[in-house]
Amino acid sequence: MSTGRSATPMGPAELVQAAAMARRFYLEGKSKIQIAEEFGVSRFKVARVLETALERDLVRIEIRVPAELDAERSDALRARYGLRHAVVVESPADAADDAPDPENLGEVAADLLGELVNEGDVLGLAWGRSTIHMAAALHRLPPCTVVQLTGVYDAGTAERGSVEAVRRAAQVSGGEAHPIYAPMLLPDSATAAALRGQTGIARAFDYFDKVTVAAVSIGSWAPGISTVYDMLSEEERAQYASLGAAAEMSAHLFDAEGRRIGRDLGERCITVEADRLRRIPEVVAIAGGLRKAAAIGAVLRSGLVTSLVTDTAAADYLLLETGPGPRPALDRADPDGA
C-alpha cells in the first residue's frame, strides 16, 4: 500500500539514508528515538524521512492474510453485529444457494478455538455437523476440560457425532471429557427429566455453569438444515412454523428477530439452557451458506452468540440486511426480555 505521490526526486544521499532508516524501523524494530541517535538527527526528522519513504514508494506496506480469509468482510460483520470475533472464509466458487456449510469452516473454527481457549478453561461443544467437522480438524488446544452441551441427533450415531467430537477435543488438549450418551429430543418432558437425573448426564450438566468457551452450530427451519426440524412430526413442525420459527441452535428456536419461541420444546430436550448459554463468556457459532444466512442473522440478534465463523455468501446477505440495526451480540441481552 502506498500513496505514490510525485515530487522532486530524492538525491542518492537522501535515498541511502531513507532506506537505512526504513530498514531500522520496519525490519529491525528500532524506535524513532534510537534511529535519531544513530544518525545524529531529531526524531521528527526521522518521522519525516519515514513518511517520505512511503510517499516515494521506497517502502511499501502490504496487509496480507491467507487467501481463504476475507479480512474486509470479517471486520464489517464484526462491527455491524457487535461481535467479539468474526471470521469470514471464501465460499466455494461453484457453491449453489442450497449448498451445505463449506467444510473449511470447521478447519478455520478449529484454529480460532486454538486462539481462544486457555489452559484450565472448560470447552463446551454442542451437536452440529459444523462443530463435528471442527473437532475433527483440531490440532492444538491447551489443557482444558471438554463437555458436551447437547444430546445427539441419534443415539445410534454417537460414536460418529457429538460424543466423538468431545473425545477428540479432549484428546488434543489432554484434558477430561464429559460426553452425554443420550438423544437430544425425547418423547416427553418426563422422560427428558429422568435422563437429566442419570449420573453421567447430571455430571455433564454440572459443568455447564463452568464453561468458558462454547462452539455451536446454527440451523434454518427447513428439512436437512435443522436437526430439531428433522426430529419433529409434521404437526409439530407446523405448530412452530406458525409461531414464526426461523432458526434453531442447540434445540432452541428463534424467530427472525432473535426472540425465542417454542420454549416448551426445551423441556423435552437434553441441551444447555439458553440462560446458561448466555452466561458463557465466549460462544462461537459456526455456520455458513446462503441457505442459513437469515437463520444466522436471527441467532446473532438473540444475544446468545459472541463470535461467528461463516462464509462470504452468508456474510454478504447479513451485511446487506435492511431495517433497524441488529442488537450487538456483546450486550448478551435477550430481545424479548424474558
GROMACS .gro file of C-alpha atoms in nm:
model
  338
    1MET     CA    1   0.000   0.000   0.000
    2SER     CA    2   0.149   0.336  -0.098
    3THR     CA    3   0.038   0.688  -0.184
    4GLY     CA    4   0.259   0.706  -0.493
    5ARG     CA    5   0.279   1.088  -0.482
    6SER     CA    6   0.503   1.259  -0.736
    7ALA     CA    7   0.761   1.502  -0.602
    8THR     CA    8   1.115   1.623  -0.655
    9PRO     CA    9   1.336   1.316  -0.694
   10MET     CA   10   1.542   1.223  -0.390
   11GLY     CA   11   1.916   1.251  -0.426
   12PRO     CA   12   2.140   0.949  -0.371
   13ALA     CA   13   2.234   1.053  -0.017
   14GLU     CA   14   1.870   1.100   0.075
   15LEU     CA   15   1.780   0.767  -0.080
   16VAL     CA   16   2.051   0.581   0.106
   17GLN     CA   17   1.964   0.747   0.437
   18ALA     CA   18   1.590   0.688   0.392
   19ALA     CA   19   1.650   0.324   0.304
   20ALA     CA   20   1.870   0.276   0.608
   21MET     CA   21   1.623   0.440   0.843
   22ALA     CA   22   1.335   0.242   0.695
   23ARG     CA   23   1.529  -0.080   0.742
   24ARG     CA   24   1.599   0.005   1.106
   25PHE     CA   25   1.233   0.095   1.173
   26TYR     CA   26   1.036  -0.164   0.972
   27LEU     CA   27   1.270  -0.465   0.968
   28GLU     CA   28   1.482  -0.429   1.281
   29GLY     CA   29   1.209  -0.286   1.503
   30LYS     CA   30   1.410   0.010   1.630
   31SER     CA   31   1.228   0.315   1.765
   32LYS     CA   32   1.244   0.658   1.603
   33ILE     CA   33   1.441   0.786   1.902
   34GLN     CA   34   1.702   0.509   1.861
   35ILE     CA   35   1.730   0.582   1.489
   36ALA     CA   36   1.765   0.956   1.555
   37GLU     CA   37   2.050   0.892   1.797
   38GLU     CA   38   2.228   0.665   1.549
   39PHE     CA   39   2.207   0.914   1.262
   40GLY     CA   40   2.252   1.228   1.470
   41VAL     CA   41   1.921   1.388   1.376
   42SER     CA   42   1.596   1.468   1.559
   43ARG     CA   43   1.321   1.207   1.591
   44PHE     CA   44   1.098   1.449   1.397
   45LYS     CA   45   1.347   1.432   1.110
   46VAL     CA   46   1.329   1.052   1.126
   47ALA     CA   47   0.948   1.066   1.116
   48ARG     CA   48   0.958   1.292   0.806
   49VAL     CA   49   1.209   1.064   0.631
   50LEU     CA   50   0.995   0.755   0.701
   51GLU     CA   51   0.686   0.933   0.571
   52THR     CA   52   0.872   1.037   0.259
   53ALA     CA   53   0.993   0.681   0.207
   54LEU     CA   54   0.630   0.569   0.198
   55GLU     CA   55   0.524   0.853  -0.031
   56ARG     CA   56   0.802   0.781  -0.283
   57ASP     CA   57   0.739   0.403  -0.289
   58LEU     CA   58   1.077   0.338  -0.134
   59VAL     CA   59   0.882   0.142   0.127
   60ARG     CA   60   0.561  -0.046   0.056
   61ILE     CA   61   0.340  -0.184   0.330
   62GLU     CA   62   0.115  -0.477   0.249
   63ILE     CA   63  -0.152  -0.626   0.475
   64ARG     CA   64  -0.180  -0.990   0.381
   65VAL     CA   65  -0.396  -1.269   0.521
   66PRO     CA   66  -0.440  -1.621   0.384
   67ALA     CA   67  -0.634  -1.616   0.058
   68GLU     CA   68  -0.926  -1.809   0.207
   69LEU     CA   69  -0.993  -1.540   0.469
   70ASP     CA   70  -1.180  -1.222   0.380
   71ALA     CA   71  -1.048  -0.961   0.622
   72GLU     CA   72  -1.268  -0.677   0.496
   73ARG     CA   73  -1.595  -0.867   0.529
   74SER     CA   74  -1.482  -1.010   0.863
   75ASP     CA   75  -1.428  -0.664   1.009
   76ALA     CA   76  -1.751  -0.526   0.862
   77LEU     CA   77  -1.952  -0.815   1.004
   78ARG     CA   78  -1.789  -0.781   1.344
   79ALA     CA   79  -1.874  -0.411   1.357
   80ARG     CA   80  -2.233  -0.448   1.235
   81TYR     CA   81  -2.329  -0.714   1.487
   82GLY     CA   82  -2.106  -0.607   1.775
   83LEU     CA   83  -1.924  -0.940   1.768
   84ARG     CA   84  -1.606  -1.010   1.957
   85HIS     CA   85  -1.468  -1.210   1.664
   86ALA     CA   86  -1.597  -1.257   1.310
   87VAL     CA   87  -1.405  -1.472   1.063
   88VAL     CA   88  -1.530  -1.492   0.705
   89VAL     CA   89  -1.390  -1.751   0.465
   90GLU     CA   90  -1.432  -1.760   0.090
   91SER     CA   91  -1.732  -1.957  -0.032
   92PRO     CA   92  -1.657  -2.223  -0.295
   93ALA     CA   93  -1.676  -2.067  -0.641
   94ASP     CA   94  -1.929  -2.327  -0.759
   95ALA     CA   95  -2.142  -2.328  -0.444
   96ALA     CA   96  -2.517  -2.327  -0.512
   97ASP     CA   97  -2.765  -2.133  -0.299
   98ASP     CA   98  -2.873  -2.456  -0.130
   99ALA     CA   99  -2.520  -2.587  -0.076
  100PRO     CA  100  -2.428  -2.710   0.275
  101ASP     CA  101  -2.185  -2.527   0.501
  102PRO     CA  102  -1.838  -2.514   0.342
  103GLU     CA  103  -1.624  -2.780   0.508
  104ASN     CA  104  -1.337  -2.537   0.561
  105LEU     CA  105  -1.549  -2.352   0.819
  106GLY     CA  106  -1.467  -2.629   1.062
  107GLU     CA  107  -1.095  -2.600   0.992
  108VAL     CA  108  -1.095  -2.223   1.048
  109ALA     CA  109  -1.309  -2.261   1.360
  110ALA     CA  110  -1.061  -2.517   1.495
  111ASP     CA  111  -0.779  -2.265   1.454
  112LEU     CA  112  -0.993  -1.995   1.621
  113LEU     CA  113  -1.057  -2.220   1.922
  114GLY     CA  114  -0.684  -2.276   1.943
  115GLU     CA  115  -0.654  -1.900   1.998
  116LEU     CA  116  -0.950  -1.854   2.233
  117VAL     CA  117  -0.913  -2.147   2.471
  118ASN     CA  118  -0.668  -2.103   2.757
  119GLU     CA  119  -0.523  -2.357   2.996
  120GLY     CA  120  -0.777  -2.453   3.260
  121ASP     CA  121  -1.079  -2.344   3.056
  122VAL     CA  122  -1.389  -2.556   3.013
  123LEU     CA  123  -1.480  -2.601   2.646
  124GLY     CA  124  -1.840  -2.683   2.558
  125LEU     CA  125  -1.939  -2.846   2.229
  126ALA     CA  126  -2.299  -2.856   2.104
  127TRP     CA  127  -2.422  -3.106   1.846
  128GLY     CA  128  -2.395  -2.999   1.484
  129ARG     CA  129  -2.222  -3.103   1.165
  130SER     CA  130  -2.009  -2.788   1.173
  131THR     CA  131  -1.888  -2.850   1.527
  132ILE     CA  132  -1.816  -3.213   1.444
  133HIS     CA  133  -1.606  -3.103   1.143
  134MET     CA  134  -1.432  -2.851   1.368
  135ALA     CA  135  -1.344  -3.114   1.629
  136ALA     CA  136  -1.202  -3.340   1.359
  137ALA     CA  137  -0.978  -3.054   1.241
  138LEU     CA  138  -0.841  -2.967   1.586
  139HIS     CA  139  -0.466  -3.000   1.612
  140ARG     CA  140  -0.383  -2.779   1.911
  141LEU     CA  141  -0.561  -2.692   2.234
  142PRO     CA  142  -0.417  -2.605   2.574
  143PRO     CA  143  -0.506  -2.839   2.861
  144CYS     CA  144  -0.879  -2.797   2.925
  145THR     CA  145  -1.192  -2.987   3.020
  146VAL     CA  146  -1.433  -3.064   2.736
  147VAL     CA  147  -1.806  -3.106   2.798
  148GLN     CA  148  -2.091  -3.192   2.563
  149LEU     CA  149  -2.368  -2.930   2.567
  150THR     CA  150  -2.644  -3.125   2.394
  151GLY     CA  151  -2.762  -3.476   2.339
  152VAL     CA  152  -2.707  -3.632   1.999
  153TYR     CA  153  -2.925  -3.635   1.690
  154ASP     CA  154  -2.945  -4.013   1.707
  155ALA     CA  155  -2.805  -4.213   1.997
  156GLY     CA  156  -2.706  -4.483   1.747
  157THR     CA  157  -2.463  -4.246   1.576
  158ALA     CA  158  -2.299  -4.111   1.892
  159GLU     CA  159  -1.960  -4.252   1.803
  160ARG     CA  160  -1.964  -4.052   1.479
  161GLY     CA  161  -2.105  -3.735   1.626
  162SER     CA  162  -2.102  -3.527   1.942
  163VAL     CA  163  -1.955  -3.790   2.169
  164GLU     CA  164  -1.665  -3.848   1.936
  165ALA     CA  165  -1.617  -3.471   1.893
  166VAL     CA  166  -1.588  -3.429   2.270
  167ARG     CA  167  -1.344  -3.717   2.293
  168ARG     CA  168  -1.137  -3.580   2.006
  169ALA     CA  169  -1.112  -3.232   2.162
  170ALA     CA  170  -1.018  -3.380   2.499
  171GLN     CA  171  -0.755  -3.598   2.336
  172VAL     CA  172  -0.597  -3.298   2.164
  173SER     CA  173  -0.600  -3.092   2.484
  174GLY     CA  174  -0.505  -3.373   2.719
  175GLY     CA  175  -0.799  -3.282   2.943
  176GLU     CA  176  -1.105  -3.458   3.077
  177ALA     CA  177  -1.401  -3.544   2.854
  178HIS     CA  178  -1.763  -3.531   2.971
  179PRO     CA  179  -1.985  -3.667   2.692
  180ILE     CA  180  -2.362  -3.711   2.704
  181TYR     CA  181  -2.488  -4.052   2.597
  182ALA     CA  182  -2.847  -3.953   2.526
  183PRO     CA  183  -3.065  -3.832   2.238
  184MET     CA  184  -3.121  -3.461   2.203
  185LEU     CA  185  -3.502  -3.486   2.174
  186LEU     CA  186  -3.718  -3.711   2.391
  187PRO     CA  187  -4.087  -3.805   2.351
  188ASP     CA  188  -4.197  -3.603   2.654
  189SER     CA  189  -4.067  -3.382   2.934
  190ALA     CA  190  -4.088  -3.658   3.196
  191THR     CA  191  -3.851  -3.882   3.001
  192ALA     CA  192  -3.613  -3.592   2.947
  193ALA     CA  193  -3.617  -3.505   3.317
  194ALA     CA  194  -3.545  -3.866   3.410
  195LEU     CA  195  -3.245  -3.877   3.177
  196ARG     CA  196  -3.109  -3.550   3.312
  197GLY     CA  197  -3.102  -3.710   3.654
  198GLN     CA  198  -2.884  -4.001   3.544
  199THR     CA  199  -2.535  -3.986   3.692
  200GLY     CA  200  -2.331  -3.936   3.373
  201ILE     CA  201  -2.566  -3.680   3.222
  202ALA     CA  202  -2.606  -3.494   3.551
  203ARG     CA  203  -2.227  -3.476   3.581
  204ALA     CA  204  -2.205  -3.313   3.238
  205PHE     CA  205  -2.483  -3.068   3.328
  206ASP     CA  206  -2.292  -2.971   3.641
  207TYR     CA  207  -2.016  -2.839   3.416
  208PHE     CA  208  -2.246  -2.611   3.214
  209ASP     CA  209  -2.201  -2.319   3.455
  210LYS     CA  210  -1.824  -2.363   3.435
  211VAL     CA  211  -1.799  -2.347   3.054
  212THR     CA  212  -1.582  -2.054   2.942
  213VAL     CA  213  -1.579  -2.115   2.565
  214ALA     CA  214  -1.852  -2.288   2.364
  215ALA     CA  215  -1.887  -2.389   1.999
  216VAL     CA  216  -2.235  -2.419   1.849
  217SER     CA  217  -2.399  -2.472   1.511
  218ILE     CA  218  -2.696  -2.289   1.359
  219GLY     CA  219  -2.978  -2.438   1.154
  220SER     CA  220  -3.254  -2.292   0.940
  221TRP     CA  221  -3.613  -2.402   0.995
  222ALA     CA  222  -3.622  -2.639   0.699
  223PRO     CA  223  -3.560  -3.008   0.629
  224GLY     CA  224  -3.195  -3.110   0.625
  225ILE     CA  225  -3.081  -2.776   0.768
  226SER     CA  226  -3.212  -2.811   1.122
  227THR     CA  227  -3.160  -3.109   1.348
  228VAL     CA  228  -3.471  -3.033   1.550
  229TYR     CA  229  -3.688  -2.987   1.243
  230ASP     CA  230  -3.595  -3.331   1.116
  231MET     CA  231  -3.679  -3.492   1.451
  232LEU     CA  232  -4.029  -3.348   1.486
  233SER     CA  233  -4.362  -3.465   1.345
  234GLU     CA  234  -4.539  -3.276   1.067
  235GLU     CA  235  -4.788  -3.138   1.321
  236GLU     CA  236  -4.512  -3.012   1.547
  237ARG     CA  237  -4.326  -2.852   1.258
  238ALA     CA  238  -4.642  -2.670   1.154
  239GLN     CA  239  -4.701  -2.557   1.512
  240TYR     CA  240  -4.357  -2.399   1.547
  241ALA     CA  241  -4.372  -2.257   1.196
  242SER     CA  242  -4.693  -2.078   1.293
  243LEU     CA  243  -4.501  -1.916   1.578
  244GLY     CA  244  -4.251  -1.777   1.328
  245ALA     CA  245  -3.966  -2.028   1.365
  246ALA     CA  246  -3.675  -1.907   1.153
  247ALA     CA  247  -3.368  -2.057   1.317
  248GLU     CA  248  -3.252  -2.326   1.557
  249MET     CA  249  -2.944  -2.354   1.774
  250SER     CA  250  -2.883  -2.630   2.028
  251ALA     CA  251  -3.255  -2.722   2.021
  252HIS     CA  252  -3.362  -2.362   2.093
  253LEU     CA  253  -3.591  -2.199   1.836
  254PHE     CA  254  -3.586  -1.833   1.729
  255ASP     CA  255  -3.800  -1.607   1.516
  256ALA     CA  256  -3.648  -1.369   1.262
  257GLU     CA  257  -3.585  -1.104   1.529
  258GLY     CA  258  -3.393  -1.341   1.754
  259ARG     CA  259  -3.673  -1.393   2.005
  260ARG     CA  260  -3.701  -1.742   2.147
  261ILE     CA  261  -4.018  -1.930   2.063
  262GLY     CA  262  -4.148  -2.278   2.139
  263ARG     CA  263  -3.990  -2.284   2.482
  264ASP     CA  264  -4.188  -2.596   2.564
  265LEU     CA  265  -3.962  -2.784   2.326
  266GLY     CA  266  -3.669  -2.732   2.562
  267GLU     CA  267  -3.845  -2.933   2.830
  268ARG     CA  268  -3.820  -3.238   2.603
  269CYS     CA  269  -3.457  -3.182   2.508
  270ILE     CA  270  -3.120  -3.271   2.655
  271THR     CA  271  -2.942  -2.941   2.597
  272VAL     CA  272  -2.780  -2.647   2.771
  273GLU     CA  273  -3.043  -2.395   2.878
  274ALA     CA  274  -3.047  -2.061   2.698
  275ASP     CA  275  -2.984  -1.869   3.021
  276ARG     CA  276  -2.674  -2.076   3.092
  277LEU     CA  277  -2.558  -2.034   2.732
  278ARG     CA  278  -2.596  -1.658   2.766
  279ARG     CA  279  -2.365  -1.659   3.068
  280ILE     CA  280  -2.081  -1.835   2.885
  281PRO     CA  281  -1.814  -1.568   2.818
  282GLU     CA  282  -1.735  -1.681   2.462
  283VAL     CA  283  -1.988  -1.857   2.236
  284VAL     CA  284  -1.863  -1.922   1.884
  285ALA     CA  285  -2.124  -2.003   1.620
  286ILE     CA  286  -2.012  -2.193   1.309
  287ALA     CA  287  -2.248  -2.170   1.013
  288GLY     CA  288  -2.241  -2.058   0.653
  289GLY     CA  289  -2.404  -2.075   0.314
  290LEU     CA  290  -2.683  -1.864   0.170
  291ARG     CA  291  -2.946  -2.112   0.285
  292LYS     CA  292  -2.853  -2.040   0.650
  293ALA     CA  293  -2.789  -1.667   0.619
  294ALA     CA  294  -3.125  -1.550   0.755
  295ALA     CA  295  -3.105  -1.802   1.040
  296ILE     CA  296  -2.756  -1.679   1.132
  297GLY     CA  297  -2.889  -1.324   1.150
  298ALA     CA  298  -3.173  -1.435   1.377
  299VAL     CA  299  -2.938  -1.612   1.618
  300LEU     CA  300  -2.698  -1.316   1.625
  301ARG     CA  301  -2.991  -1.097   1.732
  302SER     CA  302  -3.065  -1.335   2.019
  303GLY     CA  303  -2.763  -1.215   2.216
  304LEU     CA  304  -2.652  -1.573   2.280
  305VAL     CA  305  -2.352  -1.563   2.046
  306THR     CA  306  -2.035  -1.356   2.080
  307SER     CA  307  -1.834  -1.472   1.776
  308LEU     CA  308  -1.903  -1.615   1.431
  309VAL     CA  309  -1.722  -1.822   1.171
  310THR     CA  310  -1.905  -1.803   0.839
  311ASP     CA  311  -1.851  -1.768   0.464
  312THR     CA  312  -1.874  -1.485   0.211
  313ALA     CA  313  -2.218  -1.591   0.083
  314ALA     CA  314  -2.376  -1.561   0.427
  315ALA     CA  315  -2.171  -1.253   0.516
  316ASP     CA  316  -2.290  -1.063   0.208
  317TYR     CA  317  -2.651  -1.137   0.298
  318LEU     CA  318  -2.600  -1.028   0.659
  319LEU     CA  319  -2.423  -0.707   0.559
  320LEU     CA  320  -2.696  -0.611   0.312
  321GLU     CA  321  -2.985  -0.658   0.553
  322THR     CA  322  -3.207  -0.353   0.581
  323GLY     CA  323  -3.415  -0.221   0.867
  324PRO     CA  324  -3.316  -0.136   1.225
  325GLY     CA  325  -2.958  -0.218   1.318
  326PRO     CA  326  -2.934  -0.554   1.494
  327ARG     CA  327  -2.869  -0.565   1.865
  328PRO     CA  328  -2.496  -0.603   1.926
  329ALA     CA  329  -2.410  -0.955   2.037
  330LEU     CA  330  -2.178  -0.837   2.311
  331ASP     CA  331  -2.451  -0.696   2.533
  332ARG     CA  332  -2.588  -1.054   2.561
  333ALA     CA  333  -2.942  -0.919   2.609
  334ASP     CA  334  -3.250  -1.128   2.535
  335PRO     CA  335  -3.452  -0.940   2.266
  336ASP     CA  336  -3.786  -1.019   2.433
  337GLY     CA  337  -3.657  -0.952   2.783
  338ALA     CA  338  -3.755  -1.298   2.906
   0.00000   0.00000   0.00000
